[in-house]
């Protein structure tokens, strides 16, 4: 088995391309086959080196590896079928176009844009499917010669025979198309640039691709490809079309409406191992209740024939859930290493390691770290700026209850010396103080939590106080008391 992924470097790595790449990877690894990366850069106006880098870097980040093709952006092509960039294969495309012209499977077309528009409008009025009307296919030899002599630029069109094309889709089973609806399509532009349908078929043959696994948006292209393959005398690969990824409202996940760039998920702090686990389930499942799979476990279970036909809904909650499962499966040391990029450099590694247990239970994405625990390293006045006096009021209470709790907290904190400043002691003292104040523990703790962390939801309160230490805790309680002095009872 030889499979390929064929991204166009005209945008950052898209979730759809990443999932297609993953399925190809899993299919190849499952079968012990070969995985090829081909860069489809035949659109020079839109292809950039930066996008190529984004695609390759993010595939590596996901843990997807390949056997042939460039391993780093702009790097050497590796493998026996180089070049793996379409821009390096123009000569071959030119030769194959000539061959189709010679055998009469393709012809030059001089129709102008205006003429083509007129045909389209006419078809629209007649409610016919839009397709080329075949004018240049039927040019008399003399007319053709005259056009050639004139030297006007021409496109090359492929002659589509009106026949039905059938193939056995790896995912969807038998598919049949009526090619009569296609019309003769352009394979080389009038500036000599060969187009997607044409080059993809040539490359797949040249690279010995046995299985073309790609998104369902390409399903309607496949009859064109099969017709070209037959005209060129190539071997027909198997085709498999995997379902589209949909938004929660079942609309297509598009760049404009949804977060589609893998980089954006990476920057939010999703773990690559959770993300590939999540993507694998966008259109496939192993048929068991299990949900946690490493890449190699996925590869051993994956079966392209079990990929679903219907669209796959992108469920953010499920992604968050999986990310959390992976986070909680880590040791504190592992997690400290992973959150390091989100933590200021001034925080020493051993301090970071002490913070990790405070956040591990609640953390959804690594990028949430500053929000969850930033109160530890942010200066007191910054934390005080995160909340207004109302946030200090307990659920059942107002400024008076908040004042009572903060007074109580102040006394406890002031009394404790450094040796006693531990979460256990703090908890015991605060519970006693709540009783003295005649308040429920929850109502008593809530203003203190906001004073100390700036938030209503935080890591465990007493461990947070211990981490901050007595003086900073006291200063924050005093800041909060200060905010309440302006509020009438
Ligand atoms: N370059 C095409 C794309 O990005 C690849 C299509 C294919 O796999 O044939 O969609």
CSV table of C-alpha atoms and ligand atoms in Angstrom, one decimal:
chain,number,residue,atom,x,y,z
A,1,UNK,CA,0.0,0.0,0.0
A,2,UNK,CA,1.2,3.5,-0.9
A,3,UNK,CA,-0.9,6.4,0.2
A,4,UNK,CA,-0.3,10.1,0.1
A,5,UNK,CA,-1.4,13.4,1.6
A,6,UNK,CA,-1.4,16.2,-0.9
A,7,UNK,CA,-1.8,19.6,0.9
A,8,UNK,CA,-1.8,22.8,-1.1
A,9,UNK,CA,0.4,25.4,0.7
A,10,UNK,CA,-2.3,28.1,0.2
A,11,UNK,CA,-3.3,28.4,3.8
A,12,UNK,CA,-2.3,27.1,7.3
A,13,UNK,CA,-2.8,23.4,8.1
A,14,UNK,CA,-6.6,23.0,8.1
A,15,UNK,CA,-8.4,20.7,10.5
A,16,UNK,CA,-9.8,18.8,7.4
A,17,UNK,CA,-6.4,18.3,5.9
A,18,UNK,CA,-5.0,17.3,9.2
A,19,UNK,CA,-7.7,14.6,9.7
A,20,UNK,CA,-7.2,13.4,6.1
A,21,UNK,CA,-3.5,13.2,6.8
A,22,UNK,CA,-4.2,11.3,10.0
A,23,UNK,CA,-6.4,8.7,8.3
A,24,UNK,CA,-3.8,8.2,5.5
A,25,UNK,CA,-1.2,7.8,8.2
A,26,UNK,CA,-3.3,5.3,10.1
A,27,UNK,CA,-4.1,3.3,7.0
A,28,UNK,CA,-0.5,3.2,5.9
A,29,UNK,CA,0.8,2.2,9.4
A,30,UNK,CA,-2.0,-0.3,9.8
A,31,UNK,CA,-1.0,-2.0,6.5
A,32,UNK,CA,2.7,-1.6,6.9
A,33,UNK,CA,2.6,0.6,3.8
A,34,UNK,CA,4.4,3.7,2.7
A,35,UNK,CA,3.2,7.2,3.3
A,36,UNK,CA,4.1,10.1,0.9
A,37,UNK,CA,3.8,13.8,1.4
A,38,UNK,CA,3.3,15.7,-1.8
A,39,UNK,CA,3.2,19.5,-1.8
A,40,UNK,CA,0.6,20.7,-4.4
A,41,UNK,CA,2.0,24.1,-5.2
A,42,UNK,CA,0.7,24.5,-8.7
A,43,UNK,CA,-1.0,27.7,-7.7
A,44,UNK,CA,2.0,30.0,-7.4
A,45,UNK,CA,-0.1,33.1,-6.8
A,46,UNK,CA,-1.5,31.6,-3.5
A,47,UNK,CA,1.3,29.2,-2.4
A,48,UNK,CA,3.8,30.4,0.1
A,49,UNK,CA,6.8,29.1,2.0
A,50,UNK,CA,5.2,30.2,5.3
A,51,UNK,CA,2.1,28.0,4.6
A,52,UNK,CA,4.3,25.1,3.7
A,53,UNK,CA,6.2,25.5,7.0
A,54,UNK,CA,2.9,25.8,8.9
A,55,UNK,CA,1.6,22.6,7.4
A,56,UNK,CA,4.8,20.5,7.9
A,57,UNK,CA,5.5,21.8,11.4
A,58,UNK,CA,1.9,21.1,12.6
A,59,UNK,CA,1.9,17.6,11.0
A,60,UNK,CA,5.1,16.9,13.0
A,61,UNK,CA,3.5,18.5,16.1
A,62,UNK,CA,0.6,16.1,15.8
A,63,UNK,CA,3.0,13.2,15.6
A,64,UNK,CA,2.2,12.3,12.0
A,65,UNK,CA,5.2,11.0,10.2
A,66,UNK,CA,5.8,10.1,6.5
A,67,UNK,CA,8.3,8.1,4.6
A,68,UNK,CA,8.8,10.1,1.4
A,69,UNK,CA,8.7,13.8,0.5
A,70,UNK,CA,10.1,16.8,2.2
A,71,UNK,CA,10.6,16.3,6.0
A,72,UNK,CA,11.1,19.9,6.8
A,73,UNK,CA,9.7,23.0,5.1
A,74,UNK,CA,11.9,23.9,2.1
A,75,UNK,CA,14.1,20.9,2.8
A,76,UNK,CA,15.3,18.2,0.4
A,77,UNK,CA,12.9,15.8,-1.1
A,78,UNK,CA,13.5,12.4,0.3
A,79,UNK,CA,12.5,9.3,-1.6
A,80,UNK,CA,12.7,7.5,-4.9
A,81,UNK,CA,9.9,9.5,-6.6
A,82,UNK,CA,11.3,13.0,-6.2
A,83,UNK,CA,10.5,15.8,-6.8
A,84,UNK,CA,7.6,15.7,-4.3
A,85,UNK,CA,6.7,19.3,-5.1
A,86,UNK,CA,4.4,19.8,-8.1
A,87,UNK,CA,6.4,22.9,-9.1
A,88,UNK,CA,9.3,20.6,-9.8
A,89,UNK,CA,7.3,18.3,-12.1
A,90,UNK,CA,6.3,20.7,-14.9
A,91,UNK,CA,8.2,18.8,-17.6
A,92,UNK,CA,6.3,15.6,-16.9
A,93,UNK,CA,2.9,17.4,-17.0
A,94,UNK,CA,3.9,19.0,-20.3
A,95,UNK,CA,4.8,15.6,-21.8
A,96,UNK,CA,1.6,14.0,-20.7
A,97,UNK,CA,-0.5,16.9,-22.1
A,98,UNK,CA,1.2,16.5,-25.4
A,99,UNK,CA,0.5,12.7,-25.3
A,100,UNK,CA,-3.2,13.4,-24.8
A,101,UNK,CA,-3.2,15.9,-27.6
A,102,UNK,CA,-1.5,13.4,-29.9
A,103,UNK,CA,-3.9,10.5,-29.1
A,104,UNK,CA,-6.9,12.8,-29.6
A,105,UNK,CA,-8.0,12.5,-25.9
A,106,UNK,CA,-7.5,16.3,-25.5
A,107,UNK,CA,-7.7,19.3,-27.8
A,108,UNK,CA,-6.9,23.0,-27.8
A,109,UNK,CA,-9.7,25.4,-27.1
A,110,UNK,CA,-9.7,29.1,-28.1
A,111,UNK,CA,-13.0,30.1,-26.7
A,112,UNK,CA,-12.9,33.5,-25.0
A,113,UNK,CA,-14.3,34.2,-21.6
A,114,UNK,CA,-17.1,36.1,-23.2
A,115,UNK,CA,-18.1,33.2,-25.4
A,116,UNK,CA,-18.0,30.8,-22.4
A,117,UNK,CA,-20.1,33.2,-20.4
A,118,UNK,CA,-22.7,33.4,-23.1
A,119,UNK,CA,-22.8,29.6,-23.2
A,120,UNK,CA,-23.3,29.4,-19.5
A,121,UNK,CA,-26.1,32.0,-19.5
A,122,UNK,CA,-27.8,30.2,-22.3
A,123,UNK,CA,-27.6,26.9,-20.3
A,124,UNK,CA,-29.0,28.7,-17.2
A,125,UNK,CA,-32.0,29.9,-19.1
A,126,UNK,CA,-32.7,26.4,-20.4
A,127,UNK,CA,-32.0,25.0,-17.0
A,128,UNK,CA,-29.3,22.7,-18.3
A,129,UNK,CA,-26.3,21.8,-16.2
A,130,UNK,CA,-23.4,24.2,-16.9
A,131,UNK,CA,-20.7,22.6,-19.0
A,132,UNK,CA,-18.6,23.4,-22.0
A,133,UNK,CA,-20.6,23.1,-25.2
A,134,UNK,CA,-17.8,21.4,-27.1
A,135,UNK,CA,-17.3,24.1,-29.8
A,136,UNK,CA,-13.6,23.7,-30.2
A,137,UNK,CA,-13.8,19.9,-30.0
A,138,UNK,CA,-15.6,20.1,-33.4
A,139,UNK,CA,-13.4,22.7,-35.1
A,140,UNK,CA,-12.7,21.8,-38.7
A,141,UNK,CA,-9.0,21.2,-39.4
A,142,UNK,CA,-8.7,24.5,-41.3
A,143,UNK,CA,-10.2,26.5,-38.5
A,144,UNK,CA,-7.9,24.9,-36.0
A,145,UNK,CA,-4.9,25.6,-38.3
A,146,UNK,CA,-6.0,29.2,-38.6
A,147,UNK,CA,-6.3,29.7,-34.8
A,148,UNK,CA,-2.9,28.1,-34.4
A,149,UNK,CA,-1.4,30.4,-37.0
A,150,UNK,CA,-2.9,33.4,-35.3
A,151,UNK,CA,-0.9,32.4,-32.2
A,152,UNK,CA,-3.7,33.3,-29.8
A,153,UNK,CA,-3.3,31.6,-26.4
A,154,UNK,CA,-5.4,28.4,-25.9
A,155,UNK,CA,-6.3,26.1,-23.1
A,156,UNK,CA,-6.2,22.3,-23.4
A,157,UNK,CA,-9.4,20.5,-22.7
A,158,UNK,CA,-9.8,16.9,-21.9
A,159,UNK,CA,-12.4,15.0,-24.0
A,160,UNK,CA,-14.9,13.4,-21.7
A,161,UNK,CA,-16.7,10.5,-23.2
A,162,UNK,CA,-20.4,10.3,-22.2
A,163,UNK,CA,-20.3,7.1,-20.3
A,164,UNK,CA,-21.1,6.1,-16.8
A,165,UNK,CA,-18.1,5.6,-14.5
A,166,UNK,CA,-18.3,3.2,-11.6
A,167,UNK,CA,-15.9,2.6,-8.8
A,168,UNK,CA,-15.8,0.9,-5.5
A,169,UNK,CA,-15.2,3.5,-2.8
A,170,UNK,CA,-13.2,2.2,0.2
A,171,UNK,CA,-15.6,4.0,2.5
A,172,UNK,CA,-18.9,4.4,0.6
A,173,UNK,CA,-19.0,1.3,-1.5
A,174,UNK,CA,-20.1,1.3,-5.1
A,175,UNK,CA,-20.4,4.7,-6.6
A,176,UNK,CA,-21.7,5.5,-10.1
A,177,UNK,CA,-21.4,8.8,-12.0
A,178,UNK,CA,-22.8,9.8,-15.4
A,179,UNK,CA,-19.9,11.6,-17.1
A,180,UNK,CA,-22.2,12.9,-19.8
A,181,UNK,CA,-22.9,15.7,-17.3
A,182,UNK,CA,-19.3,16.8,-17.0
A,183,UNK,CA,-18.4,18.5,-20.3
A,184,UNK,CA,-14.9,18.7,-21.6
A,185,UNK,CA,-12.8,20.3,-18.8
A,186,UNK,CA,-9.7,22.3,-18.9
A,187,UNK,CA,-6.5,20.5,-17.9
A,188,UNK,CA,-3.9,23.2,-18.9
A,189,UNK,CA,-4.5,26.9,-18.7
A,190,UNK,CA,-3.8,29.3,-21.5
A,191,UNK,CA,-0.6,30.4,-19.7
A,192,UNK,CA,0.6,26.8,-19.8
A,193,UNK,CA,-0.2,26.1,-16.2
A,194,UNK,CA,-1.5,22.5,-15.7
A,195,UNK,CA,-4.6,22.2,-13.4
A,196,UNK,CA,-5.4,20.1,-10.4
A,197,UNK,CA,-7.4,17.3,-11.9
A,198,UNK,CA,-4.7,16.6,-14.4
A,199,UNK,CA,-1.6,16.9,-12.2
A,200,UNK,CA,-3.0,14.9,-9.3
A,201,UNK,CA,-3.6,11.9,-11.6
A,202,UNK,CA,-0.1,12.1,-13.1
A,203,UNK,CA,1.5,12.4,-9.7
A,204,UNK,CA,-0.4,9.6,-8.2
A,205,UNK,CA,0.7,7.3,-11.1
A,206,UNK,CA,4.3,8.6,-11.0
A,207,UNK,CA,4.5,8.0,-7.2
A,208,UNK,CA,2.9,4.6,-7.4
A,209,UNK,CA,-0.1,5.6,-5.2
A,210,UNK,CA,-2.3,2.6,-4.6
A,211,UNK,CA,-5.0,4.2,-2.4
A,212,UNK,CA,-6.3,7.7,-2.7
A,213,UNK,CA,-7.9,8.6,0.6
A,214,UNK,CA,-9.2,12.1,0.7
A,215,UNK,CA,-12.1,14.3,1.8
A,216,UNK,CA,-15.6,13.8,0.5
A,217,UNK,CA,-15.4,17.3,-1.1
A,218,UNK,CA,-13.3,15.5,-3.8
A,219,UNK,CA,-15.9,12.8,-4.5
A,220,UNK,CA,-17.3,14.6,-7.5
A,221,UNK,CA,-13.8,15.0,-8.9
A,222,UNK,CA,-13.1,11.3,-8.9
A,223,UNK,CA,-15.0,10.5,-12.2
A,224,UNK,CA,-12.9,13.1,-13.9
A,225,UNK,CA,-9.8,11.5,-12.5
A,226,UNK,CA,-10.8,8.1,-13.5
A,227,UNK,CA,-11.5,9.2,-17.0
A,228,UNK,CA,-8.1,10.8,-17.2
A,229,UNK,CA,-6.4,7.7,-15.7
A,230,UNK,CA,-8.0,5.6,-18.4
A,231,UNK,CA,-7.1,8.0,-21.2
A,232,UNK,CA,-3.5,8.1,-20.0
A,233,UNK,CA,-3.3,4.3,-19.7
A,234,UNK,CA,-2.5,4.4,-15.9
A,235,UNK,CA,-3.3,1.9,-13.2
A,236,UNK,CA,-6.4,2.9,-11.3
A,237,UNK,CA,-5.9,3.3,-7.6
A,238,UNK,CA,-8.5,2.6,-5.0
A,239,UNK,CA,-10.4,5.7,-3.8
A,240,UNK,CA,-11.8,6.3,-0.4
A,241,UNK,CA,-13.7,9.5,0.5
A,242,UNK,CA,-14.0,10.4,4.1
A,243,UNK,CA,-16.8,12.5,5.6
A,244,UNK,CA,-16.7,16.2,6.0
A,245,UNK,CA,-16.1,17.8,9.4
A,246,UNK,CA,-19.2,19.8,10.4
A,247,UNK,CA,-19.9,22.5,13.0
A,248,UNK,CA,-22.3,21.7,15.8
A,249,UNK,CA,-25.2,23.1,13.6
A,250,UNK,CA,-24.1,20.6,10.9
A,251,UNK,CA,-22.9,23.3,8.5
A,252,UNK,CA,-19.6,22.8,6.8
A,253,UNK,CA,-16.6,23.7,8.9
A,254,UNK,CA,-15.1,26.6,6.9
A,255,UNK,CA,-12.3,29.0,7.5
A,256,UNK,CA,-14.7,31.9,7.7
A,257,UNK,CA,-17.1,30.5,10.2
A,258,UNK,CA,-15.0,28.2,12.4
A,259,UNK,CA,-11.6,27.8,13.9
A,260,UNK,CA,-10.0,25.6,11.3
A,261,UNK,CA,-6.3,26.2,11.7
A,262,UNK,CA,-4.4,23.6,13.7
A,263,UNK,CA,-2.0,26.3,14.9
A,264,UNK,CA,-4.9,28.0,16.7
A,265,UNK,CA,-5.7,24.8,18.7
A,266,UNK,CA,-2.0,24.4,19.4
A,267,UNK,CA,-1.8,27.9,20.7
A,268,UNK,CA,-4.8,27.4,22.9
A,269,UNK,CA,-2.9,24.6,24.6
A,270,UNK,CA,-4.5,21.4,23.3
A,271,UNK,CA,-2.1,18.5,23.6
A,272,UNK,CA,-1.1,16.9,20.3
A,273,UNK,CA,-1.8,13.4,21.6
A,274,UNK,CA,-5.3,14.5,22.7
A,275,UNK,CA,-5.9,16.3,19.5
A,276,UNK,CA,-5.0,13.3,17.2
A,277,UNK,CA,-7.1,11.0,19.5
A,278,UNK,CA,-10.0,13.5,19.0
A,279,UNK,CA,-9.5,13.7,15.2
A,280,UNK,CA,-9.4,10.0,14.8
A,281,UNK,CA,-12.9,9.9,16.1
A,282,UNK,CA,-14.1,12.5,13.6
A,283,UNK,CA,-15.6,10.0,11.2
A,284,UNK,CA,-14.5,6.7,12.7
A,285,UNK,CA,-14.7,4.7,15.9
A,286,UNK,CA,-13.2,1.4,16.9
A,287,UNK,CA,-16.7,0.1,17.8
A,288,UNK,CA,-16.0,-0.1,21.6
A,289,UNK,CA,-16.6,2.3,24.5
A,290,UNK,CA,-12.9,3.0,24.9
A,291,UNK,CA,-11.9,6.5,24.1
A,292,UNK,CA,-8.2,6.9,24.8
A,293,UNK,CA,-5.8,5.7,22.1
A,294,UNK,CA,-2.3,6.5,21.3
A,295,UNK,CA,-1.3,6.9,17.7
A,296,UNK,CA,0.1,3.4,17.5
A,297,UNK,CA,-3.0,1.9,19.1
A,298,UNK,CA,-5.1,3.9,16.6
A,299,UNK,CA,-3.0,2.5,13.8
A,300,UNK,CA,-3.5,-1.1,14.9
A,301,UNK,CA,-7.3,-0.7,15.1
A,302,UNK,CA,-7.9,1.6,12.2
A,303,UNK,CA,-10.0,0.2,9.3
A,304,UNK,CA,-10.9,2.5,6.4
A,305,UNK,CA,-13.9,0.4,5.6
A,306,UNK,CA,-15.4,1.3,9.0
A,307,UNK,CA,-15.2,5.1,8.4
A,308,UNK,CA,-18.7,6.6,8.6
A,309,UNK,CA,-20.6,7.9,5.7
A,310,UNK,CA,-22.3,10.9,7.4
A,311,UNK,CA,-20.6,14.1,8.3
A,312,UNK,CA,-18.5,14.2,11.5
A,313,UNK,CA,-19.6,16.9,14.0
A,314,UNK,CA,-16.7,18.8,15.6
A,315,UNK,CA,-17.6,18.7,19.3
A,316,UNK,CA,-15.5,21.1,21.3
A,317,UNK,CA,-16.7,19.7,24.7
A,318,UNK,CA,-15.4,16.3,23.7
A,319,UNK,CA,-12.1,17.8,22.7
A,320,UNK,CA,-11.9,19.6,26.1
A,321,UNK,CA,-12.8,16.4,27.9
A,322,UNK,CA,-10.1,14.4,26.1
A,323,UNK,CA,-7.5,17.0,26.7
A,324,UNK,CA,-8.3,16.9,30.4
A,325,UNK,CA,-8.0,13.2,30.5
A,326,UNK,CA,-4.5,13.4,29.0
A,327,UNK,CA,-3.6,16.2,31.4
A,328,UNK,CA,-4.7,14.2,34.5
A,329,UNK,CA,-2.8,11.1,33.3
A,330,UNK,CA,0.5,13.0,33.4
A,331,UNK,CA,2.8,13.1,36.4
A,332,UNK,CA,3.3,16.6,37.9
A,333,UNK,CA,6.8,16.7,36.4
A,334,UNK,CA,5.4,15.9,32.9
A,335,UNK,CA,2.7,18.6,33.2
A,336,UNK,CA,5.2,21.2,34.5
A,337,UNK,CA,7.2,20.7,31.4
A,338,UNK,CA,4.2,21.0,29.2
A,339,UNK,CA,2.8,24.2,30.8
A,340,UNK,CA,6.3,25.8,31.0
A,341,UNK,CA,5.7,28.0,27.8
A,342,UNK,CA,2.6,29.5,29.4
A,343,UNK,CA,4.4,30.4,32.7
A,344,UNK,CA,6.7,33.5,33.1
A,345,UNK,CA,10.3,32.7,33.0
A,346,UNK,CA,10.8,34.3,36.4
A,347,UNK,CA,8.9,31.4,38.0
A,348,UNK,CA,11.6,28.9,38.9
A,349,UNK,CA,11.1,25.2,37.9
A,350,UNK,CA,10.8,24.0,41.4
A,351,UNK,CA,8.2,26.7,42.2
A,352,UNK,CA,6.3,25.7,39.0
A,353,UNK,CA,6.4,22.1,40.2
A,354,UNK,CA,4.7,23.1,43.4
A,355,UNK,CA,2.0,24.9,41.5
A,356,UNK,CA,1.1,22.0,39.2
A,357,UNK,CA,-0.9,20.0,41.8
A,358,UNK,CA,-3.1,23.1,42.3
A,359,UNK,CA,-4.2,23.2,38.7
A,360,UNK,CA,-4.0,19.7,37.5
A,361,UNK,CA,-7.6,18.7,38.4
A,362,UNK,CA,-9.2,21.7,36.8
A,363,UNK,CA,-7.0,22.4,33.8
A,364,UNK,CA,-8.7,22.0,30.4
A,365,UNK,CA,-6.1,23.5,28.1
A,366,UNK,CA,-2.5,24.5,28.8
A,367,UNK,CA,-3.3,28.0,27.7
A,368,UNK,CA,-5.7,28.3,30.7
A,369,UNK,CA,-2.8,28.2,33.1
A,370,UNK,CA,-2.3,32.0,33.4
A,371,UNK,CA,-6.0,32.4,34.1
A,372,UNK,CA,-6.1,29.7,36.7
A,373,UNK,CA,-2.9,30.4,38.6
A,374,UNK,CA,-1.6,33.7,37.3
A,375,UNK,CA,-2.6,35.2,40.7
A,376,UNK,CA,0.5,33.6,42.2
A,377,UNK,CA,2.9,35.6,40.1
A,378,UNK,CA,0.9,38.7,39.3
A,379,UNK,CA,1.6,41.6,41.6
A,380,UNK,CA,-1.1,42.3,44.3
A,381,UNK,CA,-2.4,45.5,42.6
A,382,UNK,CA,-2.9,43.6,39.3
A,383,UNK,CA,-4.9,40.9,41.0
A,384,UNK,CA,-6.9,43.6,42.8
A,385,UNK,CA,-7.8,45.1,39.4
A,386,UNK,CA,-9.4,41.8,38.3
A,387,UNK,CA,-12.6,42.3,40.4
A,388,UNK,CA,-15.0,44.9,41.8
A,389,UNK,CA,-16.5,44.9,45.3
A,390,UNK,CA,-19.6,43.0,44.3
A,391,UNK,CA,-17.6,40.0,43.4
A,392,UNK,CA,-16.7,39.8,47.1
A,393,UNK,CA,-20.2,39.3,48.2
A,394,UNK,CA,-20.9,35.7,49.1
A,395,UNK,CA,-23.8,33.9,47.3
A,396,UNK,CA,-26.1,34.5,50.2
A,397,UNK,CA,-25.0,37.9,51.4
A,398,UNK,CA,-23.9,41.4,50.6
A,399,UNK,CA,-21.1,43.8,51.7
A,400,UNK,CA,-21.6,43.1,55.4
A,401,UNK,CA,-21.0,39.4,55.0
A,402,UNK,CA,-18.0,40.0,52.8
A,403,UNK,CA,-16.6,42.4,55.4
A,404,UNK,CA,-17.2,39.9,58.2
A,405,UNK,CA,-15.4,37.2,56.3
A,406,UNK,CA,-12.5,39.3,55.4
A,407,UNK,CA,-12.1,40.6,59.0
A,408,UNK,CA,-12.1,37.0,60.2
A,409,UNK,CA,-9.6,36.1,57.6
A,410,UNK,CA,-7.3,39.0,58.5
A,411,UNK,CA,-7.3,37.9,62.2
A,412,UNK,CA,-6.5,34.3,61.3
A,413,UNK,CA,-3.7,35.3,58.9
A,414,UNK,CA,-2.2,37.8,61.3
A,415,UNK,CA,-2.0,35.3,64.1
A,416,UNK,CA,-0.3,32.5,62.2
A,417,UNK,CA,3.4,32.4,62.1
A,418,UNK,CA,5.3,31.2,59.1
A,419,UNK,CA,5.8,27.7,60.5
A,420,UNK,CA,2.1,27.2,60.8
A,421,UNK,CA,1.3,28.6,57.4
A,422,UNK,CA,0.2,25.3,55.8
A,423,UNK,CA,-3.0,24.4,54.0
A,424,UNK,CA,-4.2,22.0,56.7
A,425,UNK,CA,-3.8,24.5,59.5
A,426,UNK,CA,-5.3,27.3,57.5
A,427,UNK,CA,-8.3,25.2,56.7
A,428,UNK,CA,-8.9,24.3,60.3
A,429,UNK,CA,-8.5,27.9,61.5
A,430,UNK,CA,-10.8,29.3,58.8
A,431,UNK,CA,-13.5,26.8,59.6
A,432,UNK,CA,-13.4,27.9,63.2
A,433,UNK,CA,-13.5,31.5,62.2
A,434,UNK,CA,-16.5,30.9,60.0
A,435,UNK,CA,-18.3,29.5,63.0
A,436,UNK,CA,-17.4,32.4,65.2
A,437,UNK,CA,-18.7,34.7,62.5
A,438,UNK,CA,-21.9,32.6,62.4
A,439,UNK,CA,-21.5,32.0,58.6
A,440,UNK,CA,-21.6,28.9,56.5
A,441,UNK,CA,-18.1,27.8,55.4
A,442,UNK,CA,-18.9,28.3,51.7
A,443,UNK,CA,-20.1,31.9,52.3
A,444,UNK,CA,-17.2,32.7,54.5
A,445,UNK,CA,-14.6,31.3,52.1
A,446,UNK,CA,-15.9,32.9,48.9
A,447,UNK,CA,-14.9,36.6,49.6
A,448,UNK,CA,-11.5,35.3,50.7
A,449,UNK,CA,-11.1,33.4,47.5
A,450,UNK,CA,-11.9,36.5,45.4
A,451,UNK,CA,-9.6,38.6,47.5
A,452,UNK,CA,-6.6,36.3,47.1
A,453,UNK,CA,-7.0,35.0,43.6
A,454,UNK,CA,-9.1,37.7,42.0
A,455,UNK,CA,-11.6,35.1,40.7
A,456,UNK,CA,-14.7,33.3,42.0
A,457,UNK,CA,-13.3,30.0,40.7
A,458,UNK,CA,-9.8,29.1,41.7
A,459,UNK,CA,-7.5,26.3,42.7
A,460,UNK,CA,-8.1,24.9,46.2
A,461,UNK,CA,-8.2,28.0,48.5
A,462,UNK,CA,-6.0,26.9,51.3
A,463,UNK,CA,-3.3,25.5,49.1
A,464,UNK,CA,-3.4,28.8,47.2
A,465,UNK,CA,-3.0,30.8,50.5
A,466,UNK,CA,-0.1,28.6,51.4
A,467,UNK,CA,1.5,29.2,48.0
A,468,UNK,CA,1.2,32.9,48.3
A,469,UNK,CA,2.5,33.1,51.9
A,470,UNK,CA,1.3,35.1,54.8
A,471,UNK,CA,2.3,38.6,53.8
A,472,UNK,CA,1.0,38.6,50.3
A,473,UNK,CA,-2.3,36.9,51.5
A,474,UNK,CA,-2.7,39.6,54.1
A,475,UNK,CA,-2.0,42.4,51.7
A,476,UNK,CA,-4.7,41.0,49.3
A,477,UNK,CA,-7.2,40.6,52.1
A,478,UNK,CA,-6.5,44.3,53.0
A,479,UNK,CA,-6.9,45.4,49.3
A,480,UNK,CA,-10.3,43.7,49.3
A,481,UNK,CA,-11.3,45.3,52.6
A,482,UNK,CA,-10.3,48.6,51.1
A,483,UNK,CA,-12.6,48.1,48.2
A,484,UNK,CA,-15.5,47.5,50.6
A,485,UNK,CA,-15.0,50.7,52.6
A,486,UNK,CA,-16.6,52.7,49.8
A,487,UNK,CA,-19.6,50.5,49.8
A,488,UNK,CA,-22.5,51.3,52.1
A,489,UNK,CA,-23.7,48.6,54.4
B,1,LIG,N1,-4.3,19.5,-3.0
B,1,LIG,C1,-5.6,18.9,-2.8
B,1,LIG,C2,-6.3,19.5,-1.6
B,1,LIG,O1,-5.6,20.2,-0.9
B,1,LIG,C3,-5.4,17.4,-2.6
B,1,LIG,C4,-6.6,16.7,-3.2
B,1,LIG,C5,-6.3,15.2,-3.3
B,1,LIG,O2,-6.1,14.6,-2.2
B,1,LIG,O3,-6.5,14.7,-4.3
B,1,LIG,O4,-7.4,19.4,-1.4
